[in-house]
Tab-separated table of N, CA and C in Angstrom:
chain	number	residue	atom	x	y	z
U	1157	LEU	N	3.264	-6.654	-6.918
U	1157	LEU	CA	4.484	-6.084	-6.489
U	1157	LEU	C	4.848	-6.766	-5.172
U	1158	PRO	N	6.190	-6.980	-4.942
U	1158	PRO	CA	6.556	-7.595	-3.739
U	1158	PRO	C	6.734	-6.608	-2.582
U	1159	TYR	N	6.666	-5.256	-2.901
U	1159	TYR	CA	6.882	-4.280	-1.931
U	1159	TYR	C	5.620	-3.563	-1.491
U	1160	ALA	N	5.623	-3.039	-0.288
U	1160	ALA	CA	4.438	-2.207	0.185
U	1160	ALA	C	4.299	-1.061	-0.740
U	1161	SER	N	3.090	-0.758	-1.170
U	1161	SER	CA	2.929	0.339	-2.138
U	1161	SER	C	1.564	0.975	-2.049
U	1162	VAL	N	1.518	2.184	-2.527
U	1162	VAL	CA	0.292	3.036	-2.640
U	1162	VAL	C	0.243	3.645	-3.980
U	1163	ALA	N	-0.968	4.004	-4.452
U	1163	ALA	CA	-1.152	4.754	-5.725
U	1163	ALA	C	-1.669	6.152	-5.149
U	1164	ALA	N	-1.138	7.189	-5.787
U	1164	ALA	CA	-1.586	8.483	-5.397
U	1164	ALA	C	-1.849	9.367	-6.719
U	1165	LYS	N	-2.881	10.252	-6.520
U	1165	LYS	CA	-3.290	11.087	-7.699
U	1165	LYS	C	-3.734	12.348	-7.206
U	1166	ILE	N	-3.251	13.457	-7.809
U	1166	ILE	CA	-3.585	14.822	-7.404
U	1166	ILE	C	-4.473	15.417	-8.495
U	1167	GLY	N	-5.620	15.752	-8.130
U	1167	GLY	CA	-6.595	16.329	-9.063
U	1167	GLY	C	-6.759	15.429	-10.299
U	1168	LYS	N	-6.605	16.125	-11.458
U	1168	LYS	CA	-6.739	15.326	-12.754
U	1168	LYS	C	-5.436	14.817	-13.310
U	1169	GLY	N	-4.420	14.916	-12.452
U	1169	GLY	CA	-3.103	14.499	-12.779
U	1169	GLY	C	-3.007	12.941	-12.951
U	1170	PRO	N	-1.846	12.432	-13.370
U	1170	PRO	CA	-1.709	11.007	-13.581
U	1170	PRO	C	-1.619	10.274	-12.200
U	1171	ARG	N	-1.966	8.996	-12.188
U	1171	ARG	CA	-1.892	8.210	-11.021
U	1171	ARG	C	-0.454	7.672	-10.940
U	1172	SER	N	0.146	7.888	-9.755
U	1172	SER	CA	1.569	7.518	-9.450
U	1172	SER	C	1.630	6.370	-8.478
U	1173	LEU	N	2.606	5.510	-8.768
U	1173	LEU	CA	2.932	4.430	-7.783
U	1173	LEU	C	4.024	4.924	-6.876
U	1174	LEU	N	3.766	4.746	-5.559
U	1174	LEU	CA	4.754	5.062	-4.513
U	1174	LEU	C	5.099	3.792	-3.808
U	1175	ILE	N	6.303	3.579	-3.615
U	1175	ILE	CA	6.843	2.395	-2.809
U	1175	ILE	C	7.324	2.855	-1.530
U	1176	LEU	N	7.089	1.934	-0.504
U	1176	LEU	CA	7.543	2.244	0.886
U	1176	LEU	C	9.087	2.249	0.868
U	1177	TRP	N	9.573	3.433	1.181
U	1177	TRP	CA	10.966	3.693	1.215
U	1177	TRP	C	11.560	3.357	2.643
U	1178	ARG	N	10.920	3.717	3.720
U	1178	ARG	CA	11.327	3.505	5.052
U	1178	ARG	C	10.229	3.753	6.068
U	1179	LYS	N	10.490	3.110	7.220
U	1179	LYS	CA	9.617	3.382	8.436
U	1179	LYS	C	10.500	3.974	9.459
U	1180	ASP	N	10.226	5.185	9.987
U	1180	ASP	CA	11.020	5.841	10.936
U	1180	ASP	C	10.792	5.397	12.361
U	1181	SER	N	11.538	6.003	13.291
U	1181	SER	CA	11.427	5.553	14.686
U	1181	SER	C	10.110	5.793	15.317
U	1182	ILE	N	9.320	6.726	14.845
U	1182	ILE	CA	7.967	6.941	15.417
U	1182	ILE	C	6.839	6.244	14.621
U	1183	GLY	N	7.236	5.466	13.691
U	1183	GLY	CA	6.203	4.689	13.007
U	1183	GLY	C	5.672	5.309	11.677
U	1184	ASP	N	6.190	6.456	11.345
U	1184	ASP	CA	5.731	7.151	10.152
U	1184	ASP	C	6.338	6.317	8.925
U	1185	LEU	N	5.465	6.180	7.872
U	1185	LEU	CA	5.815	5.479	6.680
U	1185	LEU	C	6.104	6.511	5.629
U	1186	HIS	N	7.299	6.365	4.958
U	1186	HIS	CA	7.772	7.220	3.948
U	1186	HIS	C	7.638	6.617	2.560
U	1187	TRP	N	6.738	7.141	1.768
U	1187	TRP	CA	6.413	6.579	0.473
U	1187	TRP	C	6.992	7.466	-0.653
U	1188	VAL	N	7.805	6.856	-1.605
U	1188	VAL	CA	8.471	7.633	-2.573
U	1188	VAL	C	8.091	7.234	-4.034
U	1189	SER	N	7.957	8.217	-4.895
U	1189	SER	CA	7.548	7.962	-6.272
U	1189	SER	C	8.804	7.884	-7.140
U	1190	ALA	N	8.672	7.531	-8.374
U	1190	ALA	CA	9.785	7.428	-9.336
U	1190	ALA	C	10.438	8.844	-9.587
U	1191	ASP	N	9.646	9.894	-9.430
U	1191	ASP	CA	10.193	11.255	-9.545
U	1191	ASP	C	10.520	11.915	-8.249
U	1192	ALA	N	10.705	11.091	-7.215
U	1192	ALA	CA	11.155	11.521	-5.868
U	1192	ALA	C	10.143	12.343	-5.081
U	1193	ALA	N	8.906	12.357	-5.437
U	1193	ALA	CA	7.888	12.959	-4.624
U	1193	ALA	C	7.681	12.038	-3.400
U	1194	THR	N	7.592	12.580	-2.250
U	1194	THR	CA	7.436	11.794	-1.064
U	1194	THR	C	6.217	12.193	-0.224
U	1195	LEU	N	5.485	11.129	0.210
U	1195	LEU	CA	4.390	11.329	1.182
U	1195	LEU	C	4.811	10.616	2.432
U	1196	VAL	N	4.598	11.211	3.562
U	1196	VAL	CA	4.777	10.555	4.813
U	1196	VAL	C	3.473	10.407	5.461
U	1197	THR	N	3.108	9.223	5.824
U	1197	THR	CA	1.889	8.893	6.488
U	1197	THR	C	2.018	8.338	7.887
U	1198	ARG	N	1.033	8.678	8.686
U	1198	ARG	CA	1.001	8.132	10.065
U	1198	ARG	C	-0.441	7.521	10.248
U	1199	GLN	N	-0.476	6.197	10.275
U	1199	GLN	CA	-1.768	5.520	10.428
U	1199	GLN	C	-2.736	5.938	9.337
U	1200	GLY	N	-2.323	6.260	8.122
U	1200	GLY	CA	-3.187	6.590	7.031
U	1200	GLY	C	-3.309	8.086	6.765
U	1201	ARG	N	-2.914	8.973	7.743
U	1201	ARG	CA	-2.936	10.355	7.468
U	1201	ARG	C	-1.632	10.884	6.983
U	1202	VAL	N	-1.707	11.781	5.942
U	1202	VAL	CA	-0.433	12.437	5.445
U	1202	VAL	C	-0.080	13.472	6.440
U	1203	VAL	N	1.169	13.350	6.942
U	1203	VAL	CA	1.695	14.233	7.956
U	1203	VAL	C	2.786	15.150	7.416
U	1204	LYS	N	3.475	14.760	6.257
U	1204	LYS	CA	4.559	15.468	5.657
U	1204	LYS	C	4.580	15.170	4.129
U	1205	THR	N	5.172	16.034	3.403
U	1205	THR	CA	5.421	15.833	1.979
U	1205	THR	C	6.726	16.452	1.570
U	1206	ALA	N	7.299	15.963	0.417
U	1206	ALA	CA	8.374	16.623	-0.237
U	1206	ALA	C	8.278	16.436	-1.727
U	1207	GLY	N	8.753	17.389	-2.542
U	1207	GLY	CA	8.710	17.220	-3.999
U	1207	GLY	C	7.483	17.713	-4.629
U	1208	PHE	N	6.595	18.454	-3.884
U	1208	PHE	CA	5.373	19.006	-4.490
U	1208	PHE	C	5.517	20.492	-4.653
U	1209	PRO	N	4.635	21.147	-5.419
U	1209	PRO	CA	4.785	22.575	-5.605
U	1209	PRO	C	4.644	23.332	-4.241
U	1210	GLU	N	3.882	22.765	-3.343
U	1210	GLU	CA	3.744	23.316	-1.998
U	1210	GLU	C	3.793	22.055	-1.108
U	1211	ASN	N	4.616	22.190	-0.068
U	1211	ASN	CA	4.794	20.955	0.854
U	1211	ASN	C	4.301	21.165	2.183
U	1212	LEU	N	3.806	20.151	2.765
U	1212	LEU	CA	3.422	19.971	4.208
U	1212	LEU	C	4.637	19.591	4.929
U	1213	ARG	N	5.282	20.579	5.624
U	1213	ARG	CA	6.547	20.260	6.336
U	1213	ARG	C	6.307	19.521	7.623
U	1214	ASP	N	5.229	19.733	8.259
U	1214	ASP	CA	4.990	18.978	9.550
U	1214	ASP	C	3.563	19.081	9.900
U	1215	THR	N	3.119	18.157	10.718
U	1215	THR	CA	1.848	18.156	11.363
U	1215	THR	C	1.956	17.757	12.832
U	1216	ARG	N	1.390	18.574	13.701
U	1216	ARG	CA	1.447	18.284	15.126
U	1216	ARG	C	-0.018	18.274	15.636
U	1217	PHE	N	-0.362	17.289	16.457
U	1217	PHE	CA	-1.754	17.198	16.947
U	1217	PHE	C	-1.826	17.784	18.321
U	1218	LEU	N	-2.897	18.610	18.524
U	1218	LEU	CA	-3.096	19.255	19.816
U	1218	LEU	C	-3.895	18.328	20.715
U	1219	VAL	N	-4.609	17.393	20.131
U	1219	VAL	CA	-5.358	16.373	20.846
U	1219	VAL	C	-5.089	15.060	20.049
U	1220	SER	N	-5.453	13.937	20.551
U	1220	SER	CA	-5.209	12.692	19.854
U	1220	SER	C	-5.903	12.768	18.494
U	1221	ASP	N	-5.219	12.204	17.410
U	1221	ASP	CA	-5.701	12.167	16.096
U	1221	ASP	C	-6.692	11.018	15.951
U	1222	PRO	N	-7.890	11.223	15.597
U	1222	PRO	CA	-8.870	10.176	15.398
U	1222	PRO	C	-8.494	9.156	14.282
U	1223	VAL	N	-7.797	9.685	13.331
U	1223	VAL	CA	-7.333	8.711	12.226
U	1223	VAL	C	-6.367	7.642	12.872
U	1224	ALA	N	-5.433	8.058	13.663
U	1224	ALA	CA	-4.551	7.177	14.342
U	1224	ALA	C	-5.159	6.311	15.336
U	1225	SER	N	-6.222	6.787	16.059
U	1225	SER	CA	-6.858	6.033	17.117
U	1225	SER	C	-7.968	5.111	16.605
U	1226	GLY	N	-8.238	5.174	15.397
U	1226	GLY	CA	-9.252	4.178	14.826
U	1226	GLY	C	-10.547	4.822	14.485
U	1227	LEU	N	-10.677	5.250	13.173
U	1227	LEU	CA	-11.949	5.862	12.727
U	1227	LEU	C	-13.136	4.910	12.753
U	1228	HIS	N	-12.858	3.585	12.772
U	1228	HIS	CA	-13.894	2.571	12.705
U	1228	HIS	C	-14.699	2.551	14.090
U	1229	THR	N	-14.139	3.151	15.088
U	1229	THR	CA	-14.836	3.149	16.404
U	1229	THR	C	-15.567	4.438	16.625
U	1230	LEU	N	-15.477	5.349	15.686
U	1230	LEU	CA	-16.170	6.634	15.794
U	1230	LEU	C	-17.693	6.427	15.742
U	1231	VAL	N	-18.452	6.907	16.708
U	1231	VAL	CA	-19.869	6.698	16.735
U	1231	VAL	C	-20.674	8.055	16.622
U	1232	ASP	N	-19.989	9.100	16.970
U	1232	ASP	CA	-20.633	10.390	16.891
U	1232	ASP	C	-19.593	11.400	16.347
U	1233	ARG	N	-20.077	12.651	16.175
U	1233	ARG	CA	-19.095	13.622	15.713
U	1233	ARG	C	-17.933	13.789	16.693
U	1234	ARG	N	-16.821	14.083	16.168
U	1234	ARG	CA	-15.668	14.308	17.090
U	1234	ARG	C	-14.841	15.446	16.590
U	1235	ALA	N	-14.604	16.406	17.405
U	1235	ALA	CA	-13.806	17.609	17.083
U	1235	ALA	C	-12.400	17.362	17.444
U	1236	THR	N	-11.436	17.867	16.655
U	1236	THR	CA	-9.994	17.810	16.894
U	1236	THR	C	-9.274	18.975	16.330
U	1237	SER	N	-8.073	19.204	16.762
U	1237	SER	CA	-7.299	20.292	16.152
U	1237	SER	C	-5.836	19.874	16.106
U	1238	ARG	N	-5.258	20.540	15.122
U	1238	ARG	CA	-3.812	20.297	14.834
U	1238	ARG	C	-3.089	21.495	14.245
U	1239	THR	N	-1.838	21.519	14.190
U	1239	THR	CA	-1.093	22.526	13.511
U	1239	THR	C	-0.430	21.912	12.309
U	1240	MET	N	-0.300	22.749	11.250
U	1240	MET	CA	0.334	22.366	10.025
U	1240	MET	C	1.358	23.441	9.610
U	1241	ASP	N	2.499	22.998	9.112
U	1241	ASP	CA	3.451	23.804	8.587
U	1241	ASP	C	3.479	23.707	7.099
U	1242	LEU	N	3.116	24.719	6.309
U	1242	LEU	CA	3.159	24.772	4.855
U	1242	LEU	C	4.266	25.677	4.457
U	1243	ASP	N	5.079	25.248	3.427
U	1243	ASP	CA	6.249	25.998	3.078
U	1243	ASP	C	5.938	27.164	2.172
U	1244	LEU	N	4.847	27.142	1.471
U	1244	LEU	CA	4.483	28.200	0.568
U	1244	LEU	C	3.921	29.383	1.417
U	1245	GLY	N	4.460	30.528	1.356
U	1245	GLY	CA	4.025	31.615	2.264
U	1245	GLY	C	4.436	31.563	3.693
U	1246	ASN	N	5.334	30.644	3.971
U	1246	ASN	CA	5.805	30.510	5.418
U	1246	ASN	C	4.663	30.384	6.396
U	1247	ASN	N	3.708	29.597	6.142
U	1247	ASN	CA	2.629	29.371	7.081
U	1247	ASN	C	2.986	28.257	8.064
U	1248	TYR	N	3.662	28.610	9.035
U	1248	TYR	CA	4.104	27.664	10.099
U	1248	TYR	C	3.236	27.809	11.331
U	1249	GLY	N	2.855	26.654	11.915
U	1249	GLY	CA	2.028	26.719	13.038
U	1249	GLY	C	0.552	27.047	12.786
U	1250	LEU	N	0.159	26.756	11.503
U	1250	LEU	CA	-1.206	27.015	11.122
U	1250	LEU	C	-2.166	26.156	11.851
U	1251	ILE	N	-3.113	26.749	12.605
U	1251	ILE	CA	-4.063	25.985	13.413
U	1251	ILE	C	-5.180	25.491	12.515
U	1252	VAL	N	-5.486	24.228	12.565
U	1252	VAL	CA	-6.531	23.642	11.744
U	1252	VAL	C	-7.573	22.996	12.746
U	1253	GLU	N	-8.799	23.440	12.728
U	1253	GLU	CA	-9.834	22.849	13.537
U	1253	GLU	C	-10.656	21.977	12.606
U	1254	CYS	N	-11.006	20.691	13.100
U	1254	CYS	CA	-11.698	19.758	12.280
U	1254	CYS	C	-12.741	19.059	13.058
U	1255	GLU	N	-13.738	18.569	12.364
U	1255	GLU	CA	-14.802	17.715	12.953
U	1255	GLU	C	-14.938	16.401	12.033
U	1256	PHE	N	-14.912	15.294	12.678
U	1256	PHE	CA	-15.110	14.053	11.998
U	1256	PHE	C	-16.590	13.617	12.076
U	1257	ARG	N	-17.082	13.020	11.097
U	1257	ARG	CA	-18.371	12.375	11.218
U	1257	ARG	C	-18.416	11.163	10.181
U	1258	VAL	N	-19.166	10.075	10.669
U	1258	VAL	CA	-19.340	8.908	9.865
U	1258	VAL	C	-20.392	9.097	8.862
U	1259	GLU	N	-20.041	8.773	7.570
U	1259	GLU	CA	-21.044	8.895	6.521
U	1259	GLU	C	-21.758	7.497	6.260
U	1260	GLY	N	-21.091	6.435	6.737
U	1260	GLY	CA	-21.771	5.175	6.526
U	1260	GLY	C	-20.975	4.123	5.853
U	1261	GLU	N	-21.497	3.001	5.643
U	1261	GLU	CA	-20.824	1.825	4.948
U	1261	GLU	C	-20.702	2.206	3.463
U	1262	ARG	N	-19.533	1.881	2.920
U	1262	ARG	CA	-19.330	2.017	1.489
U	1262	ARG	C	-18.463	0.861	0.945
U	1263	GLU	N	-18.881	0.416	-0.272
U	1263	GLU	CA	-18.066	-0.628	-0.906
U	1263	GLU	C	-17.154	0.016	-1.931
U	1264	ILE	N	-15.792	-0.183	-1.894
U	1264	ILE	CA	-14.870	0.366	-2.773
U	1264	ILE	C	-14.122	-0.730	-3.523
U	1265	GLU	N	-13.544	-0.400	-4.590
U	1265	GLU	CA	-12.720	-1.306	-5.429
U	1265	GLU	C	-11.353	-0.751	-5.678
U	1266	ILE	N	-10.337	-1.475	-5.338
U	1266	ILE	CA	-8.908	-1.066	-5.532
U	1266	ILE	C	-8.250	-2.224	-6.242
U	1267	THR	N	-7.777	-1.989	-7.500
U	1267	THR	CA	-7.115	-3.028	-8.353
U	1267	THR	C	-7.954	-4.249	-8.363
U	1268	GLU	N	-9.203	-4.130	-8.664
U	1268	GLU	CA	-10.104	-5.253	-8.852
U	1268	GLU	C	-10.439	-6.058	-7.627
U	1269	ILE	N	-10.109	-5.497	-6.415
U	1269	ILE	CA	-10.433	-6.163	-5.163
U	1269	ILE	C	-11.480	-5.325	-4.471
U	1270	VAL	N	-12.577	-5.870	-4.051
U	1270	VAL	CA	-13.687	-5.144	-3.424
U	1270	VAL	C	-13.472	-5.136	-1.904
U	1271	PHE	N	-13.537	-3.967	-1.321
U	1271	PHE	CA	-13.522	-3.806	0.157
U	1271	PHE	C	-14.783	-3.244	0.711
U	1272	GLN	N	-15.213	-3.713	1.860
U	1272	GLN	CA	-16.264	-3.170	2.577
U	1272	GLN	C	-15.603	-2.142	3.574
U	1273	THR	N	-16.080	-0.934	3.524
U	1273	THR	CA	-15.406	0.101	4.357
U	1273	THR	C	-16.498	0.927	4.995
U	1274	ILE	N	-16.113	1.826	5.847
U	1274	ILE	CA	-16.786	2.946	6.471
U	1274	ILE	C	-16.241	4.206	6.008
U	1275	LEU	N	-17.051	5.100	5.422
U	1275	LEU	CA	-16.593	6.349	4.893
U	1275	LEU	C	-16.719	7.348	6.105
U	1276	VAL	N	-15.619	8.033	6.386
U	1276	VAL	CA	-15.542	9.099	7.432
U	1276	VAL	C	-15.147	10.425	6.824
U	1277	ARG	N	-15.910	11.391	7.074
U	1277	ARG	CA	-15.652	12.808	6.575
U	1277	ARG	C	-14.967	13.607	7.655
U	1278	GLU	N	-13.896	14.332	7.271
U	1278	GLU	CA	-13.265	15.290	8.166
U	1278	GLU	C	-13.396	16.693	7.609
U	1279	GLN	N	-14.256	17.521	8.206
U	1279	GLN	CA	-14.444	18.814	7.706
U	1279	GLN	C	-13.525	19.787	8.505
U	1280	CYS	N	-12.670	20.474	7.808
U	1280	CYS	CA	-11.571	21.336	8.354
U	1280	CYS	C	-11.690	22.759	8.068
U	1281	SER	N	-11.131	23.609	8.972
U	1281	SER	CA	-11.082	25.066	8.722
U	1281	SER	C	-9.640	25.544	9.396
U	1282	ALA	N	-8.997	26.364	8.512
U	1282	ALA	CA	-7.844	27.072	8.895
U	1282	ALA	C	-8.222	28.501	8.775
U	1283	SER	N	-8.720	29.101	9.773
U	1283	SER	CA	-9.352	30.419	9.668
U	1283	SER	C	-8.379	31.519	9.314
U	1284	THR	N	-7.108	31.421	9.732
U	1284	THR	CA	-6.084	32.489	9.393
U	1284	THR	C	-5.850	32.590	7.886
U	1285	LEU	N	-6.056	31.506	7.132
U	1285	LEU	CA	-5.918	31.491	5.747
U	1285	LEU	C	-7.311	31.539	4.980
U	1286	ASN	N	-8.354	31.591	5.788
U	1286	ASN	CA	-9.735	31.531	5.173
U	1286	ASN	C	-9.781	30.208	4.314
U	1287	TRP	N	-9.374	29.107	4.813
U	1287	TRP	CA	-9.302	27.830	4.045
U	1287	TRP	C	-10.160	26.829	4.701
U	1288	LEU	N	-11.140	26.443	3.957
U	1288	LEU	CA	-12.062	25.389	4.336
U	1288	LEU	C	-11.791	24.184	3.425
U	1289	PHE	N	-11.719	22.980	4.012
U	1289	PHE	CA	-11.465	21.788	3.184
U	1289	PHE	C	-12.004	20.565	3.846
U	1290	THR	N	-12.281	19.491	3.040
U	1290	THR	CA	-12.814	18.275	3.516
U	1290	THR	C	-11.916	17.120	3.097
U	1291	ASN	N	-11.565	16.276	4.068
U	1291	ASN	CA	-10.829	15.034	3.822
U	1291	ASN	C	-11.779	13.899	4.034
U	1292	LEU	N	-11.552	12.796	3.240
U	1292	LEU	CA	-12.408	11.630	3.306
U	1292	LEU	C	-11.486	10.426	3.489
U	1293	TYR	N	-12.003	9.487	4.355
U	1293	TYR	CA	-11.217	8.235	4.704
U	1293	TYR	C	-12.206	7.050	4.536
U	1294	TRP	N	-11.799	6.015	3.749
U	1294	TRP	CA	-12.511	4.848	3.646
U	1294	TRP	C	-11.789	3.837	4.480
U	1295	VAL	N	-12.322	3.446	5.640
U	1295	VAL	CA	-11.606	2.589	6.552
U	1295	VAL	C	-12.197	1.229	6.737
U	1296	ASP	N	-11.409	0.327	7.075
U	1296	ASP	CA	-11.759	-1.079	7.362
U	1296	ASP	C	-12.619	-1.031	8.688
U	1297	PRO	N	-13.835	-1.699	8.598
U	1297	PRO	CA	-14.728	-1.661	9.755
U	1297	PRO	C	-14.277	-2.482	10.974
U	1298	THR	N	-13.269	-3.406	10.731
U	1298	THR	CA	-12.808	-4.190	11.848
U	1298	THR	C	-11.582	-3.631	12.611
U	1299	ASP	N	-10.666	-2.909	11.850
U	1299	ASP	CA	-9.474	-2.423	12.515
U	1299	ASP	C	-9.162	-0.978	12.219
U	1300	GLY	N	-9.922	-0.323	11.390
U	1300	GLY	CA	-9.665	1.113	11.113
U	1300	GLY	C	-8.632	1.384	10.098
U	1301	PHE	N	-8.072	0.350	9.392
U	1301	PHE	CA	-7.058	0.562	8.403
U	1301	PHE	C	-7.602	1.429	7.319
U	1302	VAL	N	-6.798	2.427	6.882
U	1302	VAL	CA	-7.330	3.282	5.834
U	1302	VAL	C	-6.923	2.762	4.448
U	1303	TRP	N	-7.936	2.305	3.741
U	1303	TRP	CA	-7.684	1.703	2.432
U	1303	TRP	C	-7.572	2.843	1.373
U	1304	ARG	N	-8.377	3.771	1.466
U	1304	ARG	CA	-8.436	4.913	0.492
U	1304	ARG	C	-8.634	6.206	1.271
U	1305	SER	N	-8.061	7.331	0.856
U	1305	SER	CA	-8.251	8.578	1.415
U	1305	SER	C	-8.220	9.676	0.343
U	1306	ARG	N	-8.888	10.777	0.672
U	1306	ARG	CA	-8.711	12.000	-0.204
U	1306	ARG	C	-8.404	13.077	0.810
U	1307	GLN	N	-7.106	13.586	0.765
U	1307	GLN	CA	-6.596	14.506	1.790
U	1307	GLN	C	-6.038	15.736	1.135
U	1308	HIS	N	-6.358	16.822	1.711
U	1308	HIS	CA	-5.725	18.082	1.341
U	1308	HIS	C	-4.351	18.284	2.009
U	1309	ILE	N	-3.307	18.437	1.299
U	1309	ILE	CA	-1.967	18.578	1.891
U	1309	ILE	C	-1.417	19.976	1.662
U	1310	ALA	N	-2.164	20.785	0.828
U	1310	ALA	CA	-1.739	22.159	0.607
U	1310	ALA	C	-2.970	23.001	0.121
U	1311	ARG	N	-2.895	24.279	0.229
U	1311	ARG	CA	-3.974	25.088	-0.233
U	1311	ARG	C	-3.913	25.394	-1.744
U	1312	SER	N	-2.655	25.223	-2.312
U	1312	SER	CA	-2.556	25.745	-3.667
U	1312	SER	C	-2.876	24.696	-4.761
U	1313	PHE	N	-3.289	23.484	-4.400
U	1313	PHE	CA	-3.602	22.449	-5.405
U	1313	PHE	C	-4.624	21.498	-4.896
U	1314	PRO	N	-5.281	20.730	-5.764
U	1314	PRO	CA	-6.319	19.803	-5.294
U	1314	PRO	C	-5.900	18.783	-4.330
U	1315	PRO	N	-6.787	18.079	-3.647
U	1315	PRO	CA	-6.353	17.021	-2.753
U	1315	PRO	C	-5.735	15.865	-3.390
U	1316	VAL	N	-4.985	15.077	-2.621
U	1316	VAL	CA	-4.402	13.873	-3.150
U	1316	VAL	C	-5.250	12.671	-2.752
U	1317	VAL	N	-5.543	11.837	-3.683
U	1317	VAL	CA	-6.263	10.556	-3.451
U	1317	VAL	C	-5.229	9.440	-3.371
U	1318	ILE	N	-5.261	8.744	-2.239
U	1318	ILE	CA	-4.271	7.703	-1.936
U	1318	ILE	C	-5.008	6.376	-1.804
U	1319	GLU	N	-4.542	5.388	-2.440
U	1319	GLU	CA	-5.130	3.991	-2.335
U	1319	GLU	C	-4.037	3.024	-1.907
U	1320	THR	N	-4.254	2.234	-0.940
U	1320	THR	CA	-3.307	1.253	-0.596
U	1320	THR	C	-3.356	0.076	-1.473
U	1321	LEU	N	-2.231	-0.254	-2.189
U	1321	LEU	CA	-2.148	-1.395	-2.987
U	1321	LEU	C	-1.760	-2.593	-2.307
U	1322	LYS	N	-0.594	-2.420	-1.611
U	1322	LYS	CA	-0.123	-3.513	-0.682
U	1322	LYS	C	0.328	-2.856	0.633
U	1323	PRO	N	-0.380	-3.238	1.675
U	1323	PRO	CA	-0.075	-2.634	2.991
U	1323	PRO	C	1.373	-2.913	3.481
U	1324	ALA	N	1.936	-2.050	4.284
U	1324	ALA	CA	3.186	-2.291	4.899
U	1324	ALA	C	3.035	-3.354	5.914
U	1325	GLY	N	3.917	-4.281	5.829
U	1325	GLY	CA	3.870	-5.421	6.821
U	1325	GLY	C	4.813	-5.229	7.943
U	1326	ILE	N	5.126	-3.918	8.211
U	1326	ILE	CA	6.034	-3.618	9.371
U	1326	ILE	C	5.406	-2.930	10.469
């Protein structure tokens, strides 16, 4: 494909192709599917969605986000917190406490291309909803680019697995 693109899959659902629609003024990348489902990513983390049964309306970081600052430099556990706005049940300002830890080197394959990566686990808790979840990031060991991730964007359905097919060149 000549366009920046990612593949996304929720649970046992079909794999969908999303094309880069736009980059906004703060650097967020807006990826759109053929059925108008949209993922907005910031340095590899999903920060907003549209067109899903439950949507992540916004994400705000209370401290710097380790995903954006480079997971490849993480050497020890690191705690962080953020707020999420989920439209189902009007859960706005939901506080999410997380801890990152490096799982080690992993080899992954995306569209028949093998990548050497570092797997980083993000264990999260949103205590007001009694919601525990784990996000996974497979990052490039030289620059922290997120090649694959498994991220929870809502409580009501399984995590989304995102693979970068063609990185955004912007």
